[in-house]
Amino acid sequence: MFTRPLASLCILLCAASLQAEPRLDILTLQHRSADELLPLLQPLLEADERIAADGQQLLLRAEPARLDELRSLLEQLDVAPRRLLISVDSRRQEQGEQRGYRLDAQAGRDPQAELRVQRFGTRDNAASLQQIQTLEGYPARILIGRSLPVERQARDAYGHPYRYTEQREQQQGFQAIASVRGERVSVRLYSLQDDLARGSDGSYTNRQSDTLLSGRLGEWIEVAGIRAASADPGAEVRSRRYDSAAEGLSLRLKIELLE
C-alpha cells in the first residue's frame, strides 16, 4: 500500500536532483576578452563549478541559480576599458646612485589615448613622481633608470696616471596592467621578458604574472619583490629579482580613474 506514495517521492527527489544538476552555459562578451575576465571570476567559483576561456566567450558550468549570479556579475565586469592615471612614486635612494623612471603606455584599440608623462626631478635621497595615462587592461611599461659609479683609469697630457669616476647608465623595468572593480583596483606586474600576446580583439592574453597587487582607487600601493628585466637586449644580465627594499628604494603605485 506504500508503493504509490514511495514512487511519487522518488519522482520528486529525482526531479529536484535534476534541477540542481550543473549545466554548461556559453556567454559571449562584448567589451572584454575572456582571458582578461577569467582571473577575476576563478576565485569566486565553488568547488564543483568550472570556467574556461575561449576568445570572446566564457564557458561556465554550474547550477542554474549560480549561473544567474555569475551572469549578472559578468554584466558588471564586461564594460568598455576605462582611462586610468598611473602614478609611480620612488623615495630614498642609495648614496652614489641616481634613479629615475620613464613610463610608456600601449593604448591598445583607442587611437584617442594620449601619453602624458610628468617628471619631477630625481636626485640622491630625494623623491621622484611620474604619471602616465593608459587604458584599463592594457600594459604600461615602466623602466627603472639606474646610474652606477664606475671607476676608470687614464693618463693626463703629461703621461701621469690618474683615476676618475664615471656614471654608467642601466635600465631595467616591468609592465603593469590595471583593472578596476568598484572602488578596488588590481595591478598585475610582469617582467619585460614576459610574452604579452595581443589577441585578435586587441586585448592582451597568455600572460604569466610575477606579482599581483590590490588596493583602493586613489590610494598608494607598496611594491616589493617584482622581477625586473633589462631593457637593453645586449646587457649581460637579462633578468633578475628586483626587491625595492633591498635596493634601498621605496616604490609605490597609485591608480586613479580619469573622467
Coordinates of N, CA and C in Angstrom, one line a residue, residues 57-236:
Q57 N 34.4 34.4 -25.5 CA 33.4 33.6 -24.9 C 33.9 33.0 -23.6
L58 N 33.0 32.9 -22.6 CA 33.3 32.2 -21.3 C 32.4 31.0 -21.2
L59 N 33.0 29.8 -20.9 CA 32.2 28.6 -20.7 C 32.1 28.3 -19.3
L60 N 30.9 28.4 -18.8 CA 30.6 28.2 -17.3 C 29.8 27.0 -17.1
R61 N 30.2 26.2 -16.1 CA 29.5 25.0 -15.7 C 29.1 25.2 -14.2
A62 N 27.8 25.3 -13.9 CA 27.4 25.5 -12.5 C 25.9 25.2 -12.5
E63 N 25.4 25.2 -11.2 CA 23.9 25.1 -11.1 C 23.2 26.3 -11.6
P64 N 22.0 26.1 -12.1 CA 21.2 27.2 -12.7 C 21.2 28.5 -11.9
A65 N 21.0 28.4 -10.6 CA 20.9 29.6 -9.7 C 22.3 30.3 -9.7
R66 N 23.3 29.5 -9.7 CA 24.7 30.1 -9.6 C 25.0 30.7 -11.0
L67 N 24.5 30.1 -12.1 CA 24.8 30.6 -13.4 C 24.2 32.0 -13.5
D68 N 23.0 32.2 -12.9 CA 22.3 33.5 -13.0 C 23.2 34.5 -12.2
E69 N 23.7 34.1 -11.1 CA 24.6 35.0 -10.3 C 25.8 35.4 -11.0
L70 N 26.5 34.5 -11.6 CA 27.7 34.7 -12.4 C 27.4 35.5 -13.6
R71 N 26.3 35.3 -14.3 CA 25.9 36.1 -15.5 C 25.7 37.5 -15.1
S72 N 25.1 37.8 -14.0 CA 24.8 39.1 -13.5 C 26.2 39.8 -13.2
L73 N 27.1 39.1 -12.6 CA 28.4 39.7 -12.3 C 29.2 40.0 -13.5
L74 N 29.1 39.1 -14.5 CA 29.8 39.4 -15.8 C 29.3 40.6 -16.5
E75 N 28.0 40.9 -16.4 CA 27.4 42.1 -17.0 C 28.1 43.4 -16.4
Q76 N 28.4 43.3 -15.1 CA 29.1 44.4 -14.4 C 30.5 44.5 -14.8
L77 N 31.2 43.4 -15.1 CA 32.6 43.4 -15.5 C 32.9 43.7 -17.0
D78 N 31.9 43.2 -17.8 CA 32.1 43.3 -19.2 C 31.7 44.7 -19.7
V79 N 32.6 45.7 -19.4 CA 32.3 47.1 -19.8 C 33.5 47.6 -20.6
A80 N 33.3 48.7 -21.3 CA 34.4 49.2 -22.1 C 35.6 49.6 -21.2
P81 N 36.9 49.5 -21.6 CA 38.0 49.8 -20.8 C 38.0 51.3 -20.4
R82 N 38.3 51.6 -19.2 CA 38.3 53.0 -18.7 C 39.7 53.6 -18.7
R83 N 39.7 54.9 -18.8 CA 41.0 55.6 -18.9 C 41.5 55.7 -17.4
L84 N 42.8 55.4 -17.2 CA 43.4 55.4 -15.9 C 44.6 56.3 -15.9
L85 N 44.9 56.8 -14.7 CA 46.1 57.5 -14.4 C 47.0 56.7 -13.5
I86 N 48.1 56.3 -13.9 CA 49.1 55.5 -13.0 C 50.2 56.5 -12.6
S87 N 50.3 56.6 -11.3 CA 51.4 57.4 -10.6 C 52.4 56.4 -10.1
V88 N 53.7 56.7 -10.3 CA 54.8 56.0 -9.7 C 55.6 56.9 -8.8
D89 N 55.8 56.5 -7.6 CA 56.5 57.3 -6.6 C 57.7 56.5 -6.1
S90 N 58.8 57.1 -6.1 CA 60.0 56.5 -5.5 C 60.7 57.4 -4.5
R91 N 61.2 56.8 -3.5 CA 61.8 57.6 -2.4 C 63.0 56.8 -1.9
R92 N 63.9 57.6 -1.2 CA 65.1 57.0 -0.6 C 65.9 56.2 -1.5
Q93 N 67.0 56.8 -2.0 CA 67.9 56.1 -2.9 C 69.3 55.9 -2.3
E94 N 70.0 54.9 -2.8 CA 71.3 54.6 -2.4 C 72.2 55.8 -2.7
Q95 N 73.1 56.1 -1.7 CA 74.1 57.2 -2.0 C 75.0 56.7 -3.1
G96 N 75.3 57.7 -4.0 CA 76.2 57.4 -5.1 C 75.4 56.9 -6.3
E97 N 74.1 56.7 -6.2 CA 73.3 56.2 -7.3 C 72.3 57.3 -7.6
Q98 N 71.9 57.4 -8.9 CA 70.8 58.2 -9.3 C 69.7 57.3 -10.0
R99 N 68.5 57.5 -9.6 CA 67.4 56.7 -10.1 C 66.3 57.5 -10.7
G100 N 65.6 57.0 -11.7 CA 64.5 57.7 -12.3 C 63.6 56.7 -12.9
Y101 N 62.5 57.2 -13.4 CA 61.5 56.3 -14.1 C 61.1 56.9 -15.4
R102 N 60.9 56.1 -16.4 CA 60.3 56.5 -17.6 C 59.1 55.6 -17.9
L103 N 58.0 56.1 -18.2 CA 56.8 55.3 -18.4 C 56.3 55.4 -19.8
D104 N 55.9 54.3 -20.3 CA 55.4 54.3 -21.7 C 54.1 53.4 -21.7
A105 N 53.1 53.8 -22.5 CA 51.9 53.0 -22.5 C 51.5 52.6 -23.9
Q106 N 51.0 51.3 -24.0 CA 50.4 50.9 -25.2 C 48.9 51.0 -25.1
A107 N 48.3 51.9 -25.8 CA 46.9 52.3 -25.6 C 46.0 51.4 -26.2
G108 N 46.4 50.3 -26.9 CA 45.5 49.3 -27.5 C 44.7 49.9 -28.6
R109 N 43.4 49.6 -28.5 CA 42.4 49.9 -29.6 C 42.0 51.4 -29.7
D110 N 42.3 52.1 -28.7 CA 41.8 53.5 -28.6 C 42.9 54.5 -29.2
P111 N 42.6 55.0 -30.4 CA 43.6 55.9 -31.1 C 43.6 57.2 -30.4
Q112 N 42.6 57.5 -29.5 CA 42.5 58.8 -28.9 C 43.3 58.9 -27.6
A113 N 43.8 57.7 -27.2 CA 44.5 57.7 -25.9 C 45.9 58.4 -26.1
E114 N 46.1 59.3 -25.2 CA 47.3 60.1 -25.2 C 48.3 59.7 -24.1
L115 N 49.5 59.8 -24.4 CA 50.5 59.5 -23.4 C 51.0 60.8 -22.8
R116 N 50.8 60.9 -21.5 CA 51.3 62.1 -20.8 C 52.1 61.7 -19.6
V117 N 53.4 62.2 -19.6 CA 54.3 61.8 -18.6 C 54.7 63.1 -17.9
Q118 N 54.6 63.1 -16.6 CA 55.1 64.2 -15.8 C 56.3 63.8 -15.0
R119 N 57.3 64.5 -15.0 CA 58.6 64.2 -14.3 C 58.9 65.3 -13.3
F120 N 59.2 64.9 -12.1 CA 59.6 65.8 -11.1 C 61.0 65.3 -10.6
G121 N 62.0 66.2 -10.8 CA 63.4 65.9 -10.6 C 63.8 64.7 -9.7
T122 N 64.9 64.0 -10.1 CA 65.4 62.9 -9.3 C 66.8 63.2 -8.9
R123 N 67.1 63.0 -7.6 CA 68.5 63.1 -7.1 C 68.6 62.2 -5.9
D124 N 69.8 62.1 -5.4 CA 70.1 61.2 -4.3 C 69.2 61.6 -3.1
N125 N 68.6 60.5 -2.4 CA 67.8 60.7 -1.3 C 66.7 61.7 -1.5
A126 N 66.1 61.8 -2.7 CA 65.0 62.6 -3.0 C 63.9 61.8 -3.6
A127 N 62.7 62.5 -3.7 CA 61.6 61.8 -4.2 C 61.4 62.0 -5.7
S128 N 60.9 61.0 -6.4 CA 60.6 61.1 -7.8 C 59.2 60.6 -8.1
L129 N 58.4 61.5 -8.8 CA 57.0 61.1 -9.1 C 56.8 61.3 -10.6
Q130 N 56.2 60.2 -11.2 CA 55.8 60.3 -12.6 C 54.4 59.8 -12.7
Q131 N 53.8 60.2 -13.8 CA 52.4 59.8 -14.1 C 52.2 59.5 -15.5
I132 N 51.3 58.6 -15.8 CA 51.0 58.2 -17.2 C 49.5 57.9 -17.3
Q133 N 49.0 58.2 -18.5 CA 47.6 57.8 -18.8 C 47.6 56.5 -19.6
T134 N 46.8 55.6 -19.3 CA 46.7 54.4 -20.1 C 45.2 53.9 -20.0
L135 N 44.9 52.8 -20.6 CA 43.6 52.2 -20.6 C 43.6 50.9 -19.7
E136 N 42.5 50.7 -19.0 CA 42.3 49.6 -18.2 C 42.5 48.3 -19.0
G137 N 43.3 47.4 -18.5 CA 43.5 46.1 -19.1 C 44.7 46.1 -20.1
Y138 N 45.3 47.3 -20.3 CA 46.4 47.4 -21.3 C 47.7 47.7 -20.5
P139 N 48.9 47.2 -21.1 CA 50.1 47.3 -20.3 C 50.7 48.7 -20.4
A140 N 51.2 49.2 -19.2 CA 52.0 50.4 -19.1 C 53.4 49.9 -18.8
R141 N 54.4 50.3 -19.6 CA 55.8 49.9 -19.5 C 56.5 50.8 -18.6
I142 N 57.1 50.3 -17.5 CA 57.8 51.2 -16.5 C 59.3 50.8 -16.5
L143 N 60.1 51.7 -16.9 CA 61.6 51.5 -17.0 C 62.2 52.1 -15.7
I144 N 63.0 51.4 -15.1 CA 63.8 51.9 -13.9 C 65.2 52.3 -14.3
G145 N 65.4 53.6 -14.4 CA 66.8 54.0 -14.8 C 67.7 54.0 -13.6
R146 N 68.9 53.6 -13.8 CA 69.9 53.5 -12.7 C 71.2 53.9 -13.1
S147 N 71.9 54.8 -12.5 CA 73.2 55.3 -12.8 C 74.2 54.8 -11.8
L148 N 75.1 54.0 -12.1 CA 76.1 53.4 -11.2 C 77.5 54.0 -11.4
P149 N 78.2 54.3 -10.3 CA 79.5 54.9 -10.4 C 80.5 53.8 -10.8
V150 N 81.3 54.0 -11.8 CA 82.3 53.1 -12.3 C 83.7 53.8 -12.3
E151 N 84.6 53.2 -11.6 CA 86.0 53.8 -11.5 C 86.8 53.5 -12.7
R152 N 87.4 54.5 -13.3 CA 88.2 54.3 -14.5 C 89.7 54.9 -14.3
Q153 N 90.6 54.4 -15.1 CA 92.0 54.9 -15.0 C 92.4 55.4 -16.4
A154 N 93.1 56.5 -16.4 CA 93.6 57.1 -17.6 C 94.9 57.9 -17.3
R155 N 95.4 58.5 -18.4 CA 96.7 59.3 -18.2 C 96.4 60.7 -18.7
D156 N 97.0 61.7 -18.1 CA 96.8 63.1 -18.5 C 97.8 63.4 -19.6
A157 N 97.8 64.7 -20.0 CA 98.6 65.1 -21.2 C 100.1 64.9 -20.9
Y158 N 100.5 64.8 -19.7 CA 101.9 64.6 -19.4 C 102.3 63.1 -19.2
G159 N 101.3 62.2 -19.3 CA 101.5 60.8 -19.2 C 101.4 60.3 -17.7
H160 N 100.9 61.2 -16.9 CA 100.7 60.7 -15.5 C 99.4 60.0 -15.3
P161 N 99.4 58.9 -14.7 CA 98.1 58.1 -14.5 C 97.2 58.8 -13.4
Y162 N 96.0 58.7 -13.6 CA 95.0 59.2 -12.7 C 93.7 58.4 -12.8
R163 N 92.9 58.4 -11.7 CA 91.7 57.7 -11.7 C 90.5 58.7 -11.6
Y164 N 89.4 58.3 -12.2 CA 88.2 59.1 -12.2 C 87.0 58.2 -12.2
T165 N 85.9 58.8 -11.9 CA 84.6 58.0 -11.8 C 83.6 58.5 -12.8
E166 N 83.1 57.6 -13.5 CA 82.0 58.0 -14.5 C 80.7 57.2 -14.1
Q167 N 79.6 57.8 -14.5 CA 78.3 57.2 -14.3 C 77.9 56.3 -15.5
R168 N 77.6 55.0 -15.2 CA 77.2 54.1 -16.2 C 75.7 53.9 -16.1
E169 N 75.0 54.1 -17.2 CA 73.5 54.0 -17.1 C 73.1 52.6 -17.3
Q170 N 72.1 52.2 -16.5 CA 71.4 50.9 -16.7 C 69.9 51.1 -16.6
Q171 N 69.2 50.3 -17.4 CA 67.8 50.4 -17.4 C 67.2 49.0 -17.3
Q172 N 66.3 48.9 -16.3 CA 65.5 47.7 -16.1 C 64.1 48.1 -15.9
G173 N 63.2 47.2 -15.8 CA 61.8 47.6 -15.6 C 60.8 46.4 -15.6
F174 N 59.5 46.8 -15.7 CA 58.5 45.8 -15.7 C 57.2 46.5 -16.4
Q175 N 56.2 45.7 -16.5 CA 55.0 46.1 -17.1 C 53.8 46.0 -16.1
A176 N 53.0 47.0 -16.1 CA 51.8 47.0 -15.2 C 50.5 47.0 -15.9
I177 N 49.6 46.1 -15.6 CA 48.3 46.1 -16.2 C 47.2 46.2 -15.0
A178 N 46.4 47.2 -15.1 CA 45.5 47.5 -14.0 C 44.1 47.2 -14.4
S179 N 43.3 46.7 -13.5 CA 41.8 46.5 -13.7 C 41.1 47.0 -12.5
V180 N 39.9 47.6 -12.7 CA 39.1 48.2 -11.7 C 37.8 47.5 -11.5
R181 N 37.5 47.3 -10.2 CA 36.2 46.7 -9.8 C 35.6 47.4 -8.6
G182 N 34.6 48.3 -8.9 CA 34.1 49.1 -7.8 C 35.1 50.1 -7.4
E183 N 35.4 50.1 -6.1 CA 36.4 51.0 -5.5 C 37.8 50.4 -5.4
R184 N 37.9 49.1 -5.8 CA 39.1 48.4 -5.7 C 39.8 48.3 -7.1
V185 N 41.1 48.2 -7.0 CA 41.9 48.1 -8.2 C 42.9 47.0 -8.0
S186 N 43.1 46.2 -9.1 CA 44.1 45.1 -9.1 C 45.2 45.5 -10.1
V187 N 46.4 45.3 -9.8 CA 47.5 45.6 -10.7 C 48.4 44.4 -10.8
R188 N 48.5 43.9 -12.0 CA 49.4 42.7 -12.3 C 50.7 43.3 -12.9
L189 N 51.8 42.8 -12.3 CA 53.1 43.2 -12.8 C 53.8 42.1 -13.5
Y190 N 54.4 42.4 -14.6 CA 55.1 41.4 -15.5 C 56.5 41.9 -15.8
S191 N 57.4 40.9 -15.9 CA 58.7 41.2 -16.4 C 58.6 41.7 -17.9
L192 N 59.6 42.5 -18.3 CA 59.7 42.9 -19.7 C 59.9 41.7 -20.6
Q193 N 60.3 40.6 -20.1 CA 60.6 39.4 -20.9 C 59.3 38.6 -21.1
D194 N 58.2 38.9 -20.3 CA 57.0 38.1 -20.5 C 56.4 38.4 -21.8
D195 N 55.8 37.4 -22.4 CA 55.2 37.5 -23.7 C 53.7 37.9 -23.5
L196 N 53.5 39.2 -23.8 CA 52.1 39.7 -23.7 C 51.5 39.7 -25.1
A197 N 51.0 38.5 -25.5 CA 50.5 38.3 -26.8 C 49.2 39.1 -27.0
R198 N 49.1 39.8 -28.1 CA 47.9 40.6 -28.4 C 46.9 39.7 -29.2
G199 N 45.7 39.6 -28.7 CA 44.7 38.8 -29.4 C 44.0 39.6 -30.5
S200 N 43.2 38.9 -31.3 CA 42.5 39.5 -32.4 C 41.6 40.6 -32.0
D201 N 41.1 40.6 -30.8 CA 40.2 41.7 -30.3 C 41.0 42.9 -29.8
G202 N 42.3 42.8 -29.8 CA 43.1 43.9 -29.3 C 43.5 43.8 -27.9
S203 N 43.1 42.8 -27.1 CA 43.4 42.7 -25.7 C 44.7 41.8 -25.6
Y204 N 45.2 41.8 -24.4 CA 46.5 41.1 -24.2 C 46.2 39.8 -23.4
T205 N 46.7 38.7 -23.9 CA 46.4 37.4 -23.3 C 47.7 36.6 -23.1
N206 N 47.6 35.4 -22.6 CA 48.7 34.4 -22.4 C 49.8 35.0 -21.6
R207 N 49.3 35.5 -20.4 CA 50.3 36.2 -19.5 C 50.5 35.3 -18.3
Q208 N 51.8 35.4 -17.8 CA 52.1 34.7 -16.6 C 52.6 35.9 -15.7
S209 N 51.9 36.2 -14.6 CA 52.2 37.3 -13.8 C 53.3 37.0 -12.8
D210 N 54.2 38.0 -12.5 CA 55.2 37.8 -11.4 C 54.6 38.2 -10.1
T211 N 53.8 39.3 -10.1 CA 53.3 39.9 -8.9 C 51.8 40.4 -9.1
L212 N 51.0 40.2 -8.1 CA 49.6 40.7 -8.2 C 49.4 41.6 -6.9
L213 N 49.1 42.9 -7.2 CA 48.9 43.8 -6.1 C 47.4 44.2 -6.1
S214 N 46.9 44.7 -5.0 CA 45.5 45.1 -5.0 C 45.4 46.2 -3.9
G215 N 44.4 47.1 -4.1 CA 44.2 48.2 -3.1 C 43.0 49.0 -3.6
R216 N 42.9 50.2 -3.0 CA 41.8 51.0 -3.3 C 42.2 52.1 -4.3
L217 N 41.2 52.5 -5.1 CA 41.5 53.5 -6.1 C 41.9 54.8 -5.4
G218 N 42.9 55.5 -5.9 CA 43.4 56.7 -5.4 C 44.3 56.6 -4.2
E219 N 44.6 55.4 -3.8 CA 45.5 55.2 -2.6 C 46.8 54.5 -3.1
W220 N 47.9 54.8 -2.4 CA 49.2 54.3 -2.8 C 49.3 52.8 -2.4
I221 N 49.9 52.0 -3.3 CA 50.1 50.6 -3.1 C 51.6 50.3 -3.1
E222 N 52.1 49.7 -2.0 CA 53.6 49.5 -2.0 C 53.9 48.3 -2.9
V223 N 55.1 48.4 -3.5 CA 55.6 47.4 -4.4 C 56.9 46.9 -3.9
A224 N 57.1 45.6 -3.9 CA 58.3 44.9 -3.5 C 58.4 43.6 -4.1
G225 N 59.6 43.1 -4.4 CA 59.8 41.7 -4.9 C 59.3 41.5 -6.3
I226 N 59.3 42.4 -7.2 CA 58.9 42.2 -8.5 C 60.2 41.8 -9.4
R227 N 59.9 41.1 -10.5 CA 61.0 40.7 -11.3 C 61.2 41.8 -12.4
A228 N 62.5 42.3 -12.4 CA 62.8 43.4 -13.4 C 63.7 42.8 -14.5
A229 N 63.4 43.1 -15.7 CA 64.3 42.6 -16.8 C 65.0 43.8 -17.4
S230 N 66.2 43.5 -17.9 CA 67.0 44.6 -18.6 C 66.3 45.0 -19.8
A231 N 66.2 46.3 -20.0 CA 65.6 46.9 -21.2 C 66.6 46.9 -22.4
D232 N 67.9 46.6 -22.1 CA 68.9 46.5 -23.2 C 69.1 45.1 -23.6
P233 N 68.8 44.7 -24.9 CA 69.0 43.3 -25.3 C 70.4 42.9 -25.2
G234 N 71.4 43.8 -25.2 CA 72.8 43.4 -25.2 C 73.3 43.3 -23.8
A235 N 72.5 43.6 -22.8 CA 73.0 43.6 -21.4 C 73.4 42.2 -21.0
E236 N 74.4 42.1 -20.1 CA 74.8 40.8 -19.6 C 73.8 40.1 -18.8

